[in-house]
Amino acid sequence: MPDAEQPRSVAEVREGLGEAGYLADESSALVSFLAQRLGKPVLVEGPAGVGKTELAKALSRHTGRPLIRLQCYEGLDEAKALYEWNYRKQLLRIQAEAGGEAEPPEGSWEATRGDIFSEEFLFTRPLLEAISAEMPVVLLIDEIDKTDQEFEAMLLEVLSDFQISIPELGVIEARTRPLVLLTSNNSRELTEALKRRCLYLWLDYPSVERELEIVRLHTPELDEGLARRMVEVVHMVRQLDLKKPPSIAESIDWARTLLLVGAEDLDRETFEQSMSIIVKHRSDIDLVAERVAVKLGDATPPAGAAGQTQA
Amino acid sequence: MISPERPPGEEDRVPGTAGSLLAFFEDLRSEGVAVGTSEILDAFAALEQVSWTDQRDFREALASTIAKSQEDRRVFELLFDRHFFRAAEAEALQHEVQEERYDGSDRLDLDELREAIRQAISAGSDGEMRDLARLAISAFGRRGERSGVIGVDVQRIRRALELQARGGSDGEQAALDPQEVRRFEQHLRRELERATIERTGKLPPSRPLAELDRTLPTSPTQDLAAVHRAVAQMKRRIATLGHEQRGRRRGRVVDVRRTMRASLETGGVPLRLRYRPKRPRRPEIYVLCDVSTSVSSASVFFLSVLHALHDSFRKLRSFVFIERISEVSDIFEHERDFRKISERVSSEGGVADVSGYTDYGRVWLEFGEEIAEDLGPRSSVIVLGDARTNGREPHAEIFGTIASRAGRTFWLNPEPRLYWNYGDSVMAAYEPFCDGAFECWTTKHLEQFVNVVAGGRPADLTRGS
Ligand SMILES: Nc1ncnc2c1ncn2[C@@H]1O[C@H](COP(=O)(O)OP(=O)(O)O)[C@@H](O)[C@H]1O
Ligand SMILES: [Mg+2]
C-alpha cells in the first residue's frame, strides 16, 4: 500500500500541528508522531472540550490527509458505521429488469443478483470509506464511549485487519493505512482489548500558560492582560467541585464574548453577567457565584457612590 | 503494512537497555498495571522511533504504549522516576555493550571529514551521520581535544567541523538545515556518551538523562520573552527591597522634619517617630559573559540575558570575553534588535577568538587592570561562563581580588553542576570567591537565580552598606 509521508521528528509534528492551528503539548505531539511511524491507532481520553476532536482535525490539516469522521452515538450499528445495501435501489433495479414480464428468462436472476450486489448499490459508511480510500486518510472515531461493547468488538476487528469482508462482494482490503484516532470522554471503561491495540493519550485541562496561548490563538484581538485574567478565573472555577467544569471550549467562547461586549476588565459585574457561558448547570452557577464572583473586585464605583453600602 | 524507515544500525539501540525495561515492566505489573506482551512489543517499537537521550520523548513513548488509563499513568510516573535511567545504563554496562568502532582516523584528512559530514547532513542520512559522528569523535580524541565533558565536546567538535547552519561566511558553502545539524549533534552526543561509558567502564555520576542532552535554547527569539520576564521580575524585586525593609526596625533613619511636623498634632510632643523612607539603592551591575565556543549555544542564551538586563537596569556595564575582554555596554544600549546585537557583538566585540578557548586568567588580569577600580561595595559582578580554562592558568587570586572589591559576586554556569570541575572546568577555584554560583542554562534556572538573589534573602543585598 502506498505509504503516507512520514514525519521525521516529534518537533516536526508539533510545528505542523501549530501551523494547523493546534497547540499541541509534548505528549500529544509525540503520540501523533508515533501513530504515524508505527501505524497504530490512538485512543485519546479526557474530559469534554480539551481538544480531542480538534487534534484529529488538525492532524488532517497538517498531513493533508482527508478527514473521515465517524461520530458515535448510542445504538450506532455497523450498518451506519461500515456499509449497508441500498435496498430501495436494488428493488427498483429488480423491477426494471423484470420489465413487467411474468416469467423472467432462464439465468437472468443470476445476472441481476450479481448486478445489484455491486458497489453501485452500496452505502459506504465512514469505516468502509476509510479502508477503501485511495489516499491515506485520517479516520476519527469520535466519542467511542457512547457505543456499546459489541460495537467495540466489531471496531477492534476492523482496526486489527484493516479489511472488511462483504459476503456478496468479497474482501475489501485497505490500500492505505489510515491514521486512526478514537476519542472518549471517559464516560465508561473501554475494553482492555481495544486499549491494547491503541497508543494511549490522556488529554487534560491545560496549564494557565498553554490555555492562554490557545485562547490568544482563537481571539488574538483580546487584550492579553484581560485574557490572562480570564484564564486564571477559569482555572479558579475548575478548582470547584462542579458538575461540568468549564473546558477550553468554554474559555474560548468566553473570550469571544468579552471581546464582543468590549469588556475592559473582568470585574464582578462583567463576571456575573457572562459567567453562564462557562458554567451551565444551575447548581454550578450558584456555587461559582458564591465562591468566585465575590473574589473579583467591584468595578470602580462612580464618584459620589462611595458611601453606598452593599446589600 | 507500514514499516517506517529506520536508519541501519539503529536496531541495537533498544536491546541494550532491554533488561532494565523488562525490570521496569515487572515493577509496573507488581503495582497493578496490565503490561502484556503486546504492550511490550509496542514499547520497543516506539522506543526505536525516539531518541533515548531525550528523557521526555523516552518517557512519553513508553507511557503511551504501556499506561492506558489515567490511573496507570499516575503509577507509571511514580515508578519511572524511581526506576529508570540508572538501571538502563547499568544494564548496558553489565552486558558490556561494546560496538565496533570505525577505525582509520589516523589517515583522516580533516577537510575530507568535514565535507563528508556536510554531505550526510544535507542528505539527511541518519545512518551515515552516526558513523561520521563516531569518526569525528575518534579523530578529535586523537588530537587530544576532548574535555571529558560531553556537552563541551559536542560544541568543540561542531566548531572544528564548521557546522554553522548558515552558509559559511565566505558564502561559498550551501546552508545546512539547522534541524539536521541538530540531529547530527544528537548523534555526536549519543556516541560520546557511549564512548565515555565504555572507556571508563562505569556509569557517569547519577543524574537524569535530560541533563546530558542539554537543552539550551538554540533559537534565541523563542526564549527571549521568557528571559525578559525573569529579568523584569528581578528588577521589581530589587526595586521593592527598600520598601520591604521599611517594615523592619533595623537600619531605619528618623526623619526629624517629618517627626516635628507630626508632633504639632500632639501639642509639639513627638509621640510618633517618622522615618525616612529608605530609598532602594540603585544597583550597579557588571556582567561578564563568556562567548567562546565551549559555551556557544549557552552564549546565545547569555546574550539574551544581557539584553534583558540592559532593558531593566540603567547602571549596567556589560563585557564579553573569550581570550580577551571587551566592553559591549554601548552595543546593547544602542541596538534593540537581538539578532543585530549578536552580530555586532561577534563582529565588533574584539574578544580575540583565535583558539576558540576562553582564557579566564587573562580576562581577570585585563578586567582587574582596566575596570576593577570602578568597583565598589554597591556593585554586583555577575560572571556568565563555564569556567573551562582549557588547561590555562586560572588566576583565581586575581578573580578573588575583583570579587572582594565588588559588593557581591555571582557566577552563572551554563553546565549542570555535576559537570563542574570535570575535565578542564576549574569552577572550584572561583566558587569560594562568589556569593553564589548557580547552574544556569534555562530560563527556569535564571528564575531560580533571581529568586535567590533578589527575593529569598534580602539581607544579602544590603551587605556592605
Ligand atoms: N491545543 C489546542 N490548540 C488549539 N485549540 C484548541 C486546543 N485544544 C482545544 N482547542 C479548542 O477547544 C475547543 C474544544 O475542543 P474539542 O476538540 O471540541 O474538544 P473535545 O473533543 O475534547 O471535547 C475547540 O474549539 C478547539 O479548537
Ligand atoms: Mg470532541
PDB file of C-alpha atoms in Angstrom, chain B residues 361-448:
ATOM      1  CA  GLY B 361      43.212  34.037  33.729  1.00  0.00           C
ATOM      2  CA  ARG B 362      43.986  36.662  31.159  1.00  0.00           C
ATOM      3  CA  VAL B 363      40.481  38.007  31.262  1.00  0.00           C
ATOM      4  CA  TRP B 364      40.742  38.591  35.013  1.00  0.00           C
ATOM      5  CA  LEU B 365      44.082  40.299  34.556  1.00  0.00           C
ATOM      6  CA  GLU B 366      42.651  42.665  31.995  1.00  0.00           C
ATOM      7  CA  PHE B 367      39.487  43.319  33.912  1.00  0.00           C
ATOM      8  CA  GLY B 368      41.466  43.842  37.083  1.00  0.00           C
ATOM      9  CA  GLU B 369      43.728  46.381  35.461  1.00  0.00           C
ATOM     10  CA  GLU B 370      41.246  48.340  33.450  1.00  0.00           C
ATOM     11  CA  ILE B 371      37.911  48.192  35.150  1.00  0.00           C
ATOM     12  CA  ALA B 372      38.115  46.813  38.638  1.00  0.00           C
ATOM     13  CA  GLU B 373      38.957  50.145  40.189  1.00  0.00           C
ATOM     14  CA  ASP B 374      35.456  51.328  39.360  1.00  0.00           C
ATOM     15  CA  LEU B 375      34.021  48.566  41.509  1.00  0.00           C
ATOM     16  CA  GLY B 376      32.701  49.370  44.946  1.00  0.00           C
ATOM     17  CA  PRO B 377      30.552  47.925  47.682  1.00  0.00           C
ATOM     18  CA  ARG B 378      27.453  48.792  45.698  1.00  0.00           C
ATOM     19  CA  SER B 379      28.450  46.904  42.641  1.00  0.00           C
ATOM     20  CA  SER B 380      27.455  43.396  41.782  1.00  0.00           C
ATOM     21  CA  VAL B 381      29.584  41.350  39.457  1.00  0.00           C
ATOM     22  CA  ILE B 382      27.862  38.585  37.556  1.00  0.00           C
ATOM     23  CA  VAL B 383      30.001  36.170  35.555  1.00  0.00           C
ATOM     24  CA  LEU B 384      28.372  34.053  32.903  1.00  0.00           C
ATOM     25  CA  GLY B 385      30.711  31.268  31.914  1.00  0.00           C
ATOM     26  CA  ASP B 386      31.600  27.612  32.148  1.00  0.00           C
ATOM     27  CA  ALA B 387      34.968  28.109  33.892  1.00  0.00           C
ATOM     28  CA  ARG B 388      36.654  25.899  31.350  1.00  0.00           C
ATOM     29  CA  THR B 389      40.192  27.161  31.024  1.00  0.00           C
ATOM     30  CA  ASN B 390      41.379  24.616  28.520  1.00  0.00           C
ATOM     31  CA  GLY B 391      44.330  23.995  30.812  1.00  0.00           C
ATOM     32  CA  ARG B 392      45.486  27.608  31.073  1.00  0.00           C
ATOM     33  CA  GLU B 393      46.349  29.421  34.261  1.00  0.00           C
ATOM     34  CA  PRO B 394      43.069  30.284  36.012  1.00  0.00           C
ATOM     35  CA  HIS B 395      44.490  33.183  38.092  1.00  0.00           C
ATOM     36  CA  ALA B 396      41.945  32.583  40.779  1.00  0.00           C
ATOM     37  CA  GLU B 397      43.708  35.018  43.108  1.00  0.00           C
ATOM     38  CA  ILE B 398      43.052  37.890  40.731  1.00  0.00           C
ATOM     39  CA  PHE B 399      39.455  36.878  40.454  1.00  0.00           C
ATOM     40  CA  GLY B 400      39.428  36.908  44.242  1.00  0.00           C
ATOM     41  CA  THR B 401      40.670  40.489  44.310  1.00  0.00           C
ATOM     42  CA  ILE B 402      37.988  41.553  41.881  1.00  0.00           C
ATOM     43  CA  ALA B 403      35.322  39.808  43.908  1.00  0.00           C
ATOM     44  CA  SER B 404      36.474  41.429  47.104  1.00  0.00           C
ATOM     45  CA  ARG B 405      36.277  44.890  45.562  1.00  0.00           C
ATOM     46  CA  ALA B 406      32.734  44.282  44.436  1.00  0.00           C
ATOM     47  CA  GLY B 407      29.870  44.165  46.876  1.00  0.00           C
ATOM     48  CA  ARG B 408      28.643  40.890  45.576  1.00  0.00           C
ATOM     49  CA  THR B 409      29.809  38.410  43.016  1.00  0.00           C
ATOM     50  CA  PHE B 410      27.711  35.746  41.353  1.00  0.00           C
ATOM     51  CA  TRP B 411      28.627  33.079  38.870  1.00  0.00           C
ATOM     52  CA  LEU B 412      26.175  31.577  36.425  1.00  0.00           C
ATOM     53  CA  ASN B 413      27.475  28.431  34.808  1.00  0.00           C
ATOM     54  CA  PRO B 414      25.795  27.012  31.697  1.00  0.00           C
ATOM     55  CA  GLU B 415      26.641  23.460  32.688  1.00  0.00           C
ATOM     56  CA  PRO B 416      24.872  21.143  35.069  1.00  0.00           C
ATOM     57  CA  ARG B 417      26.581  21.268  38.446  1.00  0.00           C
ATOM     58  CA  LEU B 418      27.640  17.671  38.066  1.00  0.00           C
ATOM     59  CA  TYR B 419      29.970  18.659  35.274  1.00  0.00           C
ATOM     60  CA  TRP B 420      31.715  21.317  37.244  1.00  0.00           C
ATOM     61  CA  ASN B 421      35.342  20.528  37.935  1.00  0.00           C
ATOM     62  CA  TYR B 422      35.383  17.648  35.499  1.00  0.00           C
ATOM     63  CA  GLY B 423      37.688  17.884  32.566  1.00  0.00           C
ATOM     64  CA  ASP B 424      39.150  21.364  32.324  1.00  0.00           C
ATOM     65  CA  SER B 425      36.495  23.089  34.412  1.00  0.00           C
ATOM     66  CA  VAL B 426      38.058  24.952  37.342  1.00  0.00           C
ATOM     67  CA  MET B 427      34.862  26.102  38.938  1.00  0.00           C
ATOM     68  CA  ALA B 428      36.142  25.097  42.370  1.00  0.00           C
ATOM     69  CA  ALA B 429      38.919  27.672  42.097  1.00  0.00           C
ATOM     70  CA  TYR B 430      36.467  30.516  41.576  1.00  0.00           C
ATOM     71  CA  GLU B 431      33.459  29.446  43.557  1.00  0.00           C
ATOM     72  CA  PRO B 432      34.857  30.324  47.019  1.00  0.00           C
ATOM     73  CA  PHE B 433      35.062  33.968  45.969  1.00  0.00           C
ATOM     74  CA  CYS B 434      31.452  34.130  44.871  1.00  0.00           C
ATOM     75  CA  ASP B 435      28.429  34.946  46.950  1.00  0.00           C
ATOM     76  CA  GLY B 436      26.656  32.354  44.912  1.00  0.00           C
ATOM     77  CA  ALA B 437      27.339  30.079  41.982  1.00  0.00           C
ATOM     78  CA  PHE B 438      24.429  28.703  40.023  1.00  0.00           C
ATOM     79  CA  GLU B 439      23.882  26.416  37.125  1.00  0.00           C
ATOM     80  CA  CYS B 440      22.038  28.390  34.543  1.00  0.00           C
ATOM     81  CA  TRP B 441      21.089  27.203  31.111  1.00  0.00           C
ATOM     82  CA  THR B 442      17.358  27.655  31.012  1.00  0.00           C
ATOM     83  CA  THR B 443      15.038  30.448  31.957  1.00  0.00           C
ATOM     84  CA  LYS B 444      13.946  28.264  34.869  1.00  0.00           C
ATOM     85  CA  HIS B 445      17.442  28.424  36.263  1.00  0.00           C
ATOM     86  CA  LEU B 446      17.531  32.117  35.655  1.00  0.00           C
ATOM     87  CA  GLU B 447      14.333  32.498  37.628  1.00  0.00           C
ATOM     88  CA  GLN B 448      15.794  30.476  40.456  1.00  0.00           C
TER      89      GLN B 448
END
